[in-house]
Amino acid sequence: MEPNSSEDASSNIISNGIKNNKMVHETDLYRTSYHFQPQQNWMNDPNGPMYYKEVYHLFYQYNPDGASFGKKMVWGHSVSYDLMNWIHLNHHPLQPSHHYDIHGCFSGSTTIIPSNNQPFILYTGFDETKHQVQNLAMPKNPQDPFLREWIKHPQNPIITAPIGLVEQENFRDPTTAWKGSDGKWRVIIGARNGDLGKAILYHSDDFVNWKLSPNNHQFYVIDGIGMCECPDFFPVLIDGTKHGVDLDYSSVQDSNDVIRHVLKISYQNKQQEHYLVGKYVCDEDKFVAENKITGTSLDLKLDHGEFYASKSFFDYAKKRRVLWGWVKELDTEQDDILKGWAGLQGIPRQVWLHENGKWLMQWPIEELETLRDSDNQVSILGHKLVAGSTLQVSGITASQADVEVVFELPELESAEWLDSKEVDPQIVCSDKEYASRSGIIGPFGLLALASKDLTEQTAIFFTIFRTPNGFSCLMCTDLTRINIDRSIIESFGEKGRVCITNRVYPLLATEKDAHLYVFNSGKQNVCISKLNAWSMKRAKFVQQ
Ligand code: DQQ
């Protein structure tokens, strides 16, 4: 069973492209129907997402000149009322214009100043000497809910790299700033110094003049990982509820018993999102993490697939924290140039802390359900999935679908033995043949974007093991959700504890030739206690 392969994608696109001689979205087999992507060209990191004057804003790293990473990156900008349907604004709020960003306006964040509800952008400029410096921009007209025009601060660059502490070429991606209980603004900037990955902390009284934190400017240092890109620092409630909290520390002293903080870094060398959960002592600028980033499979990760440079924001409207993440292409640069675009944003996710206080939970935001086509839904209840069997889920558009499935498992005693100290689950997972190998309980799961003859498919599967401390499952889950959208598959397992994002480029399983199956390669029967699947409607994207 060949998983959908990326390397053969080019033949398909080339044939389409040349044949039709015009690549319009409809014929573009891999262009998504409900994921955020610009009309054309290259997109990477989500920048400064926010909710302002009842409008959701998403800025993103964008190359206006082509479908590959550009020499003069700008900030793209789109707005929405529901985080699903978008208005792509024609202007670029930030584009290279001065010595301090002439080689590119790189990633950064927005901060809304509570006192006057005015948003500011802090972003990294790639300057004339190819050093990375931090700059400030503010809206020309804060009354415009679409914030179409931005002005760069005359004092830019407002922060330059502290020599000896960090490399001037690796000092970027300022976080959303927050005000401490001492009334001082704080911001973290990602950096590297040799093998040391660093989160550098700055203070400011007026949001313009910044200096290294006198308490603890090396906010967090990780040896052996190299560059810490796109840091994100935010509070979460420890009561397990899905509510979000914002970065307001007027009373932080006594809230460490109800909140924890998350420091997320984009691990450049591994292109993965690793995070720490811990206690933040604001007036000492100390972050005491309860886990470590070691670069091994034991690390806490936001996603085990293609998901990078993520950024969260506090959604005042719904009192939740929403997470965006860039999902890059896995086909070739040639393919991207031919299809005329590259890069997606994952479905925005609500993020909260598990009630055990140890790890984050993520789930697609509820607005995604507004795109479910209720006239095109399938339900399967209490179906015994016999060992070695496959069941087609028909009656939906399998190339763009939303699926929720609950599996019930037989008695577990017969499960195979696995000592996770001896075996790295990540390696087991990455074995392409694993899904078809017959274990005792599993592999079982879903075959998405599958061709009729199953020669092409992407398996999302689970296996149950007996381990030294009880039972564990390889992405074992009782509740899973997968979002399928033509060339992206996002899986959310165990109610949101495990997320895996895939990019696939099916050659056969496209449009109406795409199918969805449930399978059980295990020796024991499992039960589909509940499966609901919906065809998904297209989201609306307009240019303005
Ligand atoms: N992408 C940006 C950088 C950031 C990197 C440039 C992460 O600011 O570090 O597009 O993908």
Coordinates of C-alpha atoms and ligand atoms in Angstrom, one line a residue:
M1 CA 0.0 0.0 0.0
E2 CA 1.7 3.1 -1.3
P3 CA 1.0 6.2 0.9
N4 CA 0.1 9.2 -1.3
S5 CA 3.6 10.2 -2.6
S6 CA 4.9 13.7 -3.0
E7 CA 7.7 13.0 -5.5
D8 CA 5.3 12.0 -8.3
A9 CA 3.1 15.0 -7.8
S10 CA 5.0 17.0 -10.4
S11 CA 3.9 14.8 -13.3
N12 CA 0.3 15.4 -12.4
I13 CA 0.6 19.2 -12.1
I14 CA 2.8 19.5 -15.2
S15 CA 0.2 17.7 -17.3
N16 CA -2.6 19.8 -15.9
G17 CA -0.7 23.0 -16.2
I18 CA 0.5 22.5 -19.8
K19 CA -2.7 21.0 -20.9
N20 CA -5.0 23.7 -19.6
N21 CA -2.3 26.4 -20.1
K22 CA -4.0 28.3 -17.3
M23 CA -3.9 27.2 -13.8
V24 CA -7.1 28.4 -12.3
H25 CA -7.9 27.4 -8.8
E26 CA -10.7 25.0 -9.7
T27 CA -8.4 22.8 -11.7
D28 CA -5.7 22.9 -9.1
L29 CA -6.1 19.5 -7.5
Y30 CA -4.1 20.4 -4.4
R31 CA -5.5 23.8 -3.7
T32 CA -7.6 23.5 -0.5
S33 CA -11.2 24.4 -0.1
Y34 CA -11.4 25.5 3.5
H35 CA -7.9 26.1 4.6
F36 CA -6.4 29.6 4.7
Q37 CA -4.2 30.4 1.7
P38 CA -3.6 33.5 -0.4
Q39 CA -4.8 33.6 -4.0
Q40 CA -1.3 32.9 -5.2
N41 CA 2.4 32.9 -4.4
W42 CA 4.4 31.8 -1.3
M43 CA 3.1 32.1 2.3
N44 CA 4.9 30.9 5.5
D45 CA 4.6 32.0 9.1
P46 CA 1.3 33.3 10.6
N47 CA 2.1 36.8 12.1
G48 CA 0.3 38.9 14.7
P49 CA -3.1 37.2 14.6
M50 CA -5.6 39.3 16.6
Y51 CA -9.2 40.2 17.2
Y52 CA -9.7 44.0 16.8
K53 CA -12.9 46.0 16.5
E54 CA -15.0 42.8 15.9
V55 CA -12.7 41.7 13.1
Y56 CA -10.2 38.8 13.1
H57 CA -6.9 39.8 11.5
L58 CA -4.3 37.4 10.1
F59 CA -0.9 38.7 8.9
Y60 CA 1.5 36.3 7.3
Q61 CA 4.9 36.0 5.7
Y62 CA 4.3 36.5 2.0
N63 CA 6.4 36.7 -1.2
P64 CA 4.4 38.9 -3.6
D65 CA 6.7 38.0 -6.5
G66 CA 6.5 34.2 -6.6
A67 CA 5.7 30.7 -5.2
S68 CA 9.0 30.3 -3.3
F69 CA 10.6 32.0 -0.3
G70 CA 11.4 35.6 -1.4
K71 CA 14.3 38.0 -1.2
K72 CA 12.0 40.7 -0.1
M73 CA 9.4 39.1 2.2
V74 CA 6.4 41.3 3.1
W75 CA 3.5 40.9 5.5
G76 CA 0.3 39.8 3.8
H77 CA -2.9 40.7 5.5
S78 CA -6.4 39.2 5.5
V79 CA -9.5 39.8 7.7
S80 CA -12.5 37.8 8.7
Y81 CA -15.6 37.9 10.8
D82 CA -15.6 34.1 11.6
L83 CA -12.0 32.8 11.1
M84 CA -13.3 30.7 8.2
N85 CA -14.3 33.0 5.4
W86 CA -11.7 35.6 4.5
I87 CA -11.1 39.0 2.7
H88 CA -7.6 39.2 1.3
L89 CA -6.6 42.9 1.5
N90 CA -4.7 44.1 -1.5
H91 CA -2.1 46.1 0.4
H92 CA 0.9 44.8 2.3
P93 CA 1.1 46.5 5.8
L94 CA 4.9 45.9 5.9
Q95 CA 7.2 45.8 3.0
P96 CA 11.0 46.4 2.7
S97 CA 11.4 50.2 2.5
H98 CA 14.2 51.3 4.9
H99 CA 17.8 50.3 5.8
Y100 CA 16.4 48.4 8.8
D101 CA 14.2 46.1 6.7
I102 CA 15.5 46.4 3.2
H103 CA 16.1 42.6 2.8
G104 CA 12.8 41.6 4.3
C105 CA 10.1 42.2 6.8
F106 CA 10.3 39.0 8.8
S107 CA 8.1 37.5 11.5
G108 CA 6.7 39.3 14.5
S109 CA 3.6 39.9 16.6
T110 CA 0.8 42.4 17.3
T111 CA 0.1 43.8 20.8
I112 CA -3.1 45.7 21.7
I113 CA -2.4 48.4 24.3
P114 CA -5.2 48.0 26.8
S115 CA -5.1 51.7 27.8
N116 CA -6.2 53.0 24.4
N117 CA -7.0 49.7 22.6
Q118 CA -4.4 50.6 19.9
P119 CA -2.6 47.7 18.2
F120 CA 1.2 47.8 17.5
I121 CA 3.3 45.5 15.4
L122 CA 6.8 44.5 16.5
Y123 CA 8.6 42.7 13.7
T124 CA 12.1 41.7 12.6
G125 CA 13.8 43.6 9.8
F126 CA 16.5 42.0 7.7
D127 CA 18.6 45.1 7.4
E128 CA 21.1 46.4 4.8
T129 CA 24.0 44.6 6.6
K130 CA 22.0 41.4 6.6
H131 CA 21.7 41.6 10.4
Q132 CA 18.3 41.1 12.1
V133 CA 16.9 44.0 14.1
Q134 CA 13.5 44.7 15.7
N135 CA 11.1 47.4 14.5
L136 CA 7.8 49.0 15.5
A137 CA 4.8 49.9 13.3
M138 CA 1.4 51.4 14.2
P139 CA -1.8 51.8 12.2
K140 CA -2.2 55.0 10.2
N141 CA -5.9 55.0 11.2
P142 CA -6.8 52.9 14.3
Q143 CA -10.5 53.6 13.7
D144 CA -10.4 51.5 10.5
P145 CA -11.4 48.0 11.6
F146 CA -9.5 46.6 8.7
L147 CA -6.3 48.5 9.7
R148 CA -5.4 48.8 6.0
E149 CA -2.4 51.2 6.4
W150 CA 0.5 51.0 8.8
I151 CA 3.3 53.5 9.6
K152 CA 6.8 52.5 10.6
H153 CA 8.2 54.2 13.8
P154 CA 10.8 56.9 13.0
Q155 CA 13.0 55.5 15.8
N156 CA 13.4 52.1 14.0
P157 CA 15.3 49.9 14.6
I158 CA 14.1 50.0 18.2
I159 CA 16.2 46.9 19.2
T160 CA 19.5 45.7 17.8
A161 CA 21.2 42.4 18.7
P162 CA 23.1 42.4 22.0
I163 CA 26.7 41.7 20.8
G164 CA 28.3 38.7 22.5
L165 CA 25.0 37.4 23.7
V166 CA 23.4 36.4 20.4
E167 CA 24.4 36.2 16.7
Q168 CA 23.3 39.3 14.7
E169 CA 22.0 37.0 11.9
N170 CA 19.9 35.0 14.4
F171 CA 17.9 37.4 16.5
R172 CA 14.3 37.5 15.4
D173 CA 10.5 37.0 15.8
P174 CA 9.4 39.2 18.7
T175 CA 6.4 37.8 20.7
T176 CA 3.2 39.7 21.7
A177 CA 4.3 42.0 24.5
W178 CA 2.8 42.1 28.0
K179 CA 2.8 44.5 30.9
G180 CA 4.2 43.2 34.1
S181 CA 2.8 43.8 37.6
D182 CA 5.5 46.6 37.8
G183 CA 3.9 48.4 34.8
K184 CA 6.8 47.7 32.5
W185 CA 6.3 46.2 29.1
R186 CA 8.0 42.9 28.3
V187 CA 8.8 41.1 25.0
I188 CA 10.7 37.9 24.1
I189 CA 12.9 37.6 21.0
G190 CA 14.2 34.3 19.6
A191 CA 17.9 33.9 19.2
R192 CA 20.9 31.7 18.8
N193 CA 24.5 31.8 20.0
G194 CA 26.4 28.8 18.6
D195 CA 24.5 25.7 19.7
L196 CA 22.6 27.6 22.4
G197 CA 18.9 28.4 21.6
K198 CA 17.8 31.5 23.5
A199 CA 14.6 33.4 24.4
I200 CA 15.9 37.0 25.2
L201 CA 13.7 39.2 27.4
Y202 CA 13.4 43.0 27.0
H203 CA 11.7 45.7 29.2
S204 CA 10.2 49.0 28.2
D205 CA 8.3 51.8 29.9
D206 CA 6.9 53.3 26.7
F207 CA 6.8 50.5 24.1
V208 CA 9.5 52.4 22.0
N209 CA 12.6 52.4 24.1
W210 CA 13.6 48.8 25.1
K211 CA 16.4 47.4 27.2
L212 CA 17.5 44.0 28.3
S213 CA 15.6 42.8 31.4
P214 CA 17.7 43.8 34.4
N215 CA 16.3 40.8 36.3
N216 CA 16.9 38.0 33.8
H217 CA 17.4 38.9 30.1
Q218 CA 18.3 35.3 29.2
F219 CA 14.7 34.3 29.9
Y220 CA 15.2 30.7 28.7
V221 CA 18.3 29.0 27.2
I222 CA 18.4 25.5 25.7
D223 CA 21.7 23.9 25.0
G224 CA 22.3 21.9 21.8
I225 CA 19.2 23.0 19.8
G226 CA 20.5 25.9 17.8
M227 CA 18.0 28.7 16.7
C228 CA 14.8 29.2 18.6
E229 CA 12.4 30.7 16.0
C230 CA 9.0 32.3 16.5
P231 CA 8.8 32.1 20.4
D232 CA 5.3 32.3 21.8
F233 CA 4.6 32.9 25.5
F234 CA 1.1 32.7 27.0
P235 CA -0.9 31.8 30.1
V236 CA -3.3 28.9 30.4
L237 CA -5.8 27.9 33.1
I238 CA -4.9 24.8 35.1
D239 CA -8.5 23.8 35.7
G240 CA -8.7 21.9 32.4
T241 CA -11.4 24.2 31.0
K242 CA -11.1 25.3 27.4
H243 CA -11.3 29.0 28.4
G244 CA -8.3 31.1 27.5
V245 CA -6.7 33.9 29.6
D246 CA -4.9 36.9 28.4
L247 CA -1.4 38.3 29.2
D248 CA -2.6 40.7 32.0
Y249 CA -0.3 40.6 35.0
S250 CA -1.8 43.4 37.1
S251 CA -2.5 40.6 39.7
V252 CA -0.1 37.9 38.6
Q253 CA 1.4 37.4 42.0
D254 CA -1.5 35.4 43.3
S255 CA -2.5 33.7 40.1
N256 CA 0.2 31.0 39.8
D257 CA -2.2 28.7 41.6
V258 CA -4.8 29.0 38.8
I259 CA -2.6 29.5 35.7
R260 CA 0.5 28.1 34.2
H261 CA 2.6 29.6 31.3
V262 CA 3.6 28.0 28.0
L263 CA 6.8 28.9 26.3
K264 CA 6.7 27.6 22.7
I265 CA 9.7 27.6 20.4
S266 CA 10.0 26.7 16.8
Y267 CA 12.9 24.3 16.8
Q268 CA 14.6 25.4 13.5
N269 CA 16.9 22.4 13.1
K270 CA 13.9 20.0 13.5
Q271 CA 11.2 22.2 11.9
Q272 CA 8.9 21.3 14.8
E273 CA 7.0 23.1 17.5
H274 CA 8.3 22.2 21.0
Y275 CA 6.9 23.7 24.2
L276 CA 7.4 24.1 27.9
V277 CA 4.8 24.3 30.6
G278 CA 5.7 26.1 33.9
K279 CA 5.3 28.8 36.4
Y280 CA 6.1 32.5 35.6
V281 CA 7.3 34.7 38.4
C282 CA 6.7 38.1 36.7
D283 CA 8.6 40.6 38.9
E284 CA 11.7 38.3 38.9
D285 CA 11.2 37.6 35.1
K286 CA 11.7 33.9 36.0
F287 CA 10.1 31.0 34.1
V288 CA 10.3 27.7 36.0
A289 CA 9.5 25.0 33.4
E290 CA 8.1 21.6 34.6
N291 CA 9.4 19.8 31.5
K292 CA 12.5 20.1 29.3
I293 CA 13.3 20.5 25.6
T294 CA 15.8 17.8 24.8
G295 CA 15.3 17.3 21.1
T296 CA 14.1 13.7 21.6
S297 CA 10.7 12.1 21.1
L298 CA 10.0 12.7 24.8
D299 CA 9.6 16.5 24.2
L300 CA 6.1 18.0 24.2
K301 CA 5.2 19.0 20.7
L302 CA 2.2 20.9 19.3
D303 CA 2.1 18.6 16.2
H304 CA 4.0 15.4 15.1
G305 CA 3.7 16.3 11.4
E306 CA 4.1 19.4 9.2
F307 CA 3.2 22.4 11.5
Y308 CA 5.6 25.2 12.2
A309 CA 6.2 28.8 13.2
S310 CA 2.9 28.8 15.1
K311 CA 1.4 31.8 16.8
S312 CA -1.5 32.1 19.2
F313 CA -3.7 35.0 20.2
F314 CA -6.3 35.6 22.9
D315 CA -9.8 35.9 21.3
Y316 CA -11.6 38.5 23.4
A317 CA -14.9 37.7 21.7
K318 CA -15.0 34.1 22.8
K319 CA -12.5 34.2 25.7
R320 CA -10.4 31.4 24.1
R321 CA -6.8 31.1 22.9
V322 CA -6.5 30.3 19.2
L323 CA -3.5 28.8 17.6
W324 CA -2.3 29.3 14.0
G325 CA 0.4 27.3 12.3
W326 CA 2.1 27.2 8.9
V327 CA 1.9 24.0 7.0
K328 CA 4.6 23.9 4.3
E329 CA 4.6 22.0 1.0
L330 CA 6.2 18.6 0.7
D331 CA 6.2 18.6 -3.1
T332 CA 9.1 20.2 -5.1
E333 CA 9.8 23.9 -5.7
Q334 CA 9.2 23.2 -9.4
D335 CA 5.7 22.0 -8.5
D336 CA 5.0 25.1 -6.4
I337 CA 6.1 27.4 -9.3
L338 CA 3.8 25.5 -11.6
K339 CA 0.8 25.5 -9.4
G340 CA 1.5 29.1 -8.6
W341 CA 1.3 28.9 -4.8
A342 CA 3.0 27.3 -1.8
G343 CA 2.1 27.1 1.9
L344 CA -1.1 26.7 3.9
Q345 CA -2.2 27.6 7.4
G346 CA -3.6 24.8 9.5
I347 CA -7.2 25.0 10.6
P348 CA -7.1 27.5 13.6
R349 CA -7.1 25.5 16.8
Q350 CA -8.5 26.2 20.2
V351 CA -5.7 25.5 22.7
W352 CA -5.9 24.8 26.5
L353 CA -4.1 23.0 29.2
H354 CA -5.1 19.4 30.1
E355 CA -6.5 19.1 33.6
N356 CA -3.4 17.2 34.6
G357 CA -1.5 20.5 34.0
K358 CA 1.1 18.7 32.0
W359 CA 0.3 19.1 28.3
L360 CA -1.7 21.2 25.9
M361 CA -4.9 20.1 24.2
Q362 CA -5.8 21.4 20.7
W363 CA -9.0 21.1 18.7
P364 CA -10.3 22.7 15.5
I365 CA -12.2 25.9 16.4
E366 CA -16.0 25.4 16.5
E367 CA -16.5 27.8 13.5
L368 CA -15.2 25.0 11.2
E369 CA -18.5 23.1 11.8
T370 CA -20.3 25.9 9.9
L371 CA -18.7 24.5 6.7
R372 CA -20.1 21.0 7.4
D373 CA -22.6 20.1 4.7
S374 CA -25.5 18.7 6.7
D375 CA -27.1 17.4 3.6
N376 CA -24.1 15.3 3.0
Q377 CA -23.4 13.5 6.2
V378 CA -22.8 9.8 7.1
S379 CA -23.1 8.2 10.5
I380 CA -22.0 4.7 11.5
L381 CA -22.9 3.5 15.0
G382 CA -21.9 0.3 16.9
H383 CA -20.2 -1.4 13.9
K384 CA -18.0 -4.4 14.5
L385 CA -14.8 -3.9 12.5
V386 CA -13.7 -7.5 12.0
A387 CA -10.0 -8.3 12.2
G388 CA -8.4 -7.8 8.7
S389 CA -11.4 -5.9 7.3
T390 CA -11.9 -2.6 5.6
L391 CA -15.2 -0.6 5.5
Q392 CA -15.8 2.2 3.0
V393 CA -17.4 5.4 4.4
S394 CA -19.3 6.4 1.3
G395 CA -21.9 9.2 0.7
I396 CA -19.5 12.1 1.4
T397 CA -17.0 14.1 -0.7
A398 CA -13.9 12.2 0.6
S399 CA -11.5 14.7 -0.8
Q400 CA -12.8 17.5 1.5
A401 CA -14.4 16.0 4.6
D402 CA -14.6 16.4 8.4
V403 CA -14.6 13.1 10.3
E404 CA -15.1 12.2 13.9
V405 CA -14.7 8.6 15.1
V406 CA -14.9 6.9 18.4
F407 CA -13.4 3.4 18.6
E408 CA -14.3 0.9 21.4
L409 CA -11.7 -1.6 22.1
P410 CA -12.0 -5.3 23.1
E411 CA -10.3 -6.5 26.3
L412 CA -6.8 -5.2 26.3
E413 CA -5.0 -8.1 28.1
S414 CA -4.0 -9.7 24.8
A415 CA -2.2 -6.5 23.6
E416 CA 1.4 -6.8 22.4
W417 CA 4.2 -5.8 24.7
L418 CA 6.1 -2.6 24.0
D419 CA 8.7 -0.9 26.2
S420 CA 8.7 2.8 25.1
K421 CA 12.2 3.0 26.7
E422 CA 13.4 0.4 24.1
V423 CA 11.3 1.5 21.1
D424 CA 10.8 5.1 19.9
P425 CA 7.1 5.3 19.0
Q426 CA 8.0 8.0 16.4
I427 CA 10.1 5.4 14.5
V428 CA 7.4 2.8 14.7
C429 CA 4.9 5.3 13.3
S430 CA 7.2 6.4 10.4
D431 CA 7.4 2.8 9.1
K432 CA 5.3 3.1 5.9
E433 CA 4.4 -0.6 6.0
Y434 CA 3.4 -0.5 9.7
A435 CA -0.3 0.2 9.0
S436 CA -0.7 -3.0 7.0
R437 CA 1.3 -5.1 9.4
S438 CA -1.1 -7.2 11.6
G439 CA -0.7 -6.6 15.3
I440 CA -3.0 -8.0 18.0
I441 CA -5.1 -4.9 18.7
G442 CA -4.5 -2.8 15.7
P443 CA -3.3 -1.2 13.6
F444 CA -6.8 0.1 13.0
G445 CA -7.9 3.5 11.9
L446 CA -8.8 5.5 8.8
L447 CA -7.5 5.5 5.2
A448 CA -7.9 9.0 3.9
L449 CA -7.6 10.3 0.3
A450 CA -7.5 6.6 -0.8
S451 CA -8.0 5.4 -4.3
K452 CA -10.6 2.8 -5.0
D453 CA -8.0 0.0 -5.3
L454 CA -6.2 1.3 -2.2
T455 CA -3.0 1.6 -4.1
E456 CA -3.0 5.2 -2.9
Q457 CA -3.9 6.1 0.7
T458 CA -2.9 8.0 3.8
A459 CA -3.4 5.9 7.0
I460 CA -4.2 7.4 10.4
F461 CA -3.9 4.5 12.7
F462 CA -3.7 3.3 16.3
T463 CA -2.2 0.3 18.0
I464 CA -2.6 -0.8 21.6
F465 CA 0.4 -2.0 23.6
R466 CA 1.0 -3.4 27.0
T467 CA 3.9 -1.4 28.6
P468 CA 5.7 -1.4 31.9
N469 CA 3.3 1.1 33.3
G470 CA 0.0 -0.3 31.9
F471 CA -1.4 0.2 28.4
S472 CA -0.5 2.7 25.9
C473 CA -1.5 3.3 22.4
L474 CA 0.4 4.5 19.5
M475 CA -1.8 7.5 18.8
C476 CA -4.2 5.2 20.4
T477 CA -7.3 7.1 20.9
D478 CA -10.9 6.7 21.8
L479 CA -11.9 9.9 20.0
T480 CA -10.3 11.1 16.8
R481 CA -11.1 13.8 14.4
I482 CA -9.5 14.2 10.9
N483 CA -9.9 17.1 8.6
I484 CA -9.3 16.2 4.9
D485 CA -8.9 19.0 2.4
R486 CA -7.5 17.8 -1.0
S487 CA -3.7 18.0 -0.1
I488 CA -3.8 18.3 3.7
I489 CA -4.9 15.9 6.4
E490 CA -5.0 17.1 10.0
S491 CA -5.6 14.4 12.7
F492 CA -6.5 15.2 16.3
G493 CA -6.3 12.2 18.5
E494 CA -7.2 11.5 22.2
K495 CA -9.6 14.5 22.3
G496 CA -6.9 16.8 21.1
R497 CA -3.8 15.6 22.9
V498 CA -2.0 14.3 19.8
C499 CA -2.1 16.2 16.5
I500 CA -0.5 15.1 13.3
T501 CA -0.6 17.3 10.1
N502 CA 0.2 15.7 6.8
R503 CA 0.6 17.1 3.3
V504 CA -0.2 14.6 0.5
Y505 CA -0.4 14.9 -3.3
P506 CA -2.6 12.1 -4.5
L507 CA -2.4 11.2 -8.2
L508 CA -5.4 8.9 -8.3
A509 CA -7.4 9.7 -5.1
T510 CA -8.5 13.2 -6.2
E511 CA -11.9 14.9 -6.4
K512 CA -14.6 12.2 -6.9
D513 CA -12.0 9.5 -7.1
A514 CA -11.0 10.0 -3.5
H515 CA -12.4 7.6 -1.0
L516 CA -12.4 7.2 2.8
Y517 CA -12.2 3.8 4.6
V518 CA -12.1 2.5 8.1
F519 CA -9.7 -0.5 8.5
N520 CA -8.6 -3.0 11.0
S521 CA -5.3 -4.8 10.2
G522 CA -5.2 -6.3 13.8
K523 CA -6.0 -9.9 14.8
Q524 CA -8.7 -8.7 17.1
N525 CA -12.0 -7.1 16.2
V526 CA -12.5 -3.5 17.2
C527 CA -15.8 -1.6 17.3
I528 CA -16.7 1.7 15.7
S529 CA -18.9 2.9 18.4
K530 CA -19.6 6.2 16.6
L531 CA -18.4 7.7 13.3
N532 CA -19.7 10.9 11.8
A533 CA -18.4 12.3 8.5
W534 CA -19.4 15.4 6.7
S535 CA -18.6 16.7 3.2
M536 CA -17.1 20.2 3.7
K537 CA -18.3 23.2 1.8
R538 CA -15.8 25.7 0.4
A539 CA -14.9 28.6 2.5
K540 CA -15.2 32.1 0.8
F541 CA -12.0 33.9 -0.1
V542 CA -12.5 37.4 -1.7
Q543 CA -9.8 39.9 -2.7
Q544 CA -10.4 43.5 -1.7
Ligands
DQQ1 N1 10.3 32.6 9.0 C1 10.6 34.1 9.1 C2 11.5 34.3 10.2 C3 11.3 33.1 11.1 C4 11.1 32.0 10.1 C5 11.0 34.6 7.8 C6 10.3 30.8 10.6 O1 11.3 35.5 10.9 O2 12.3 32.9 12.0 O3 10.0 34.3 6.8 O4 9.7 30.1 9.7

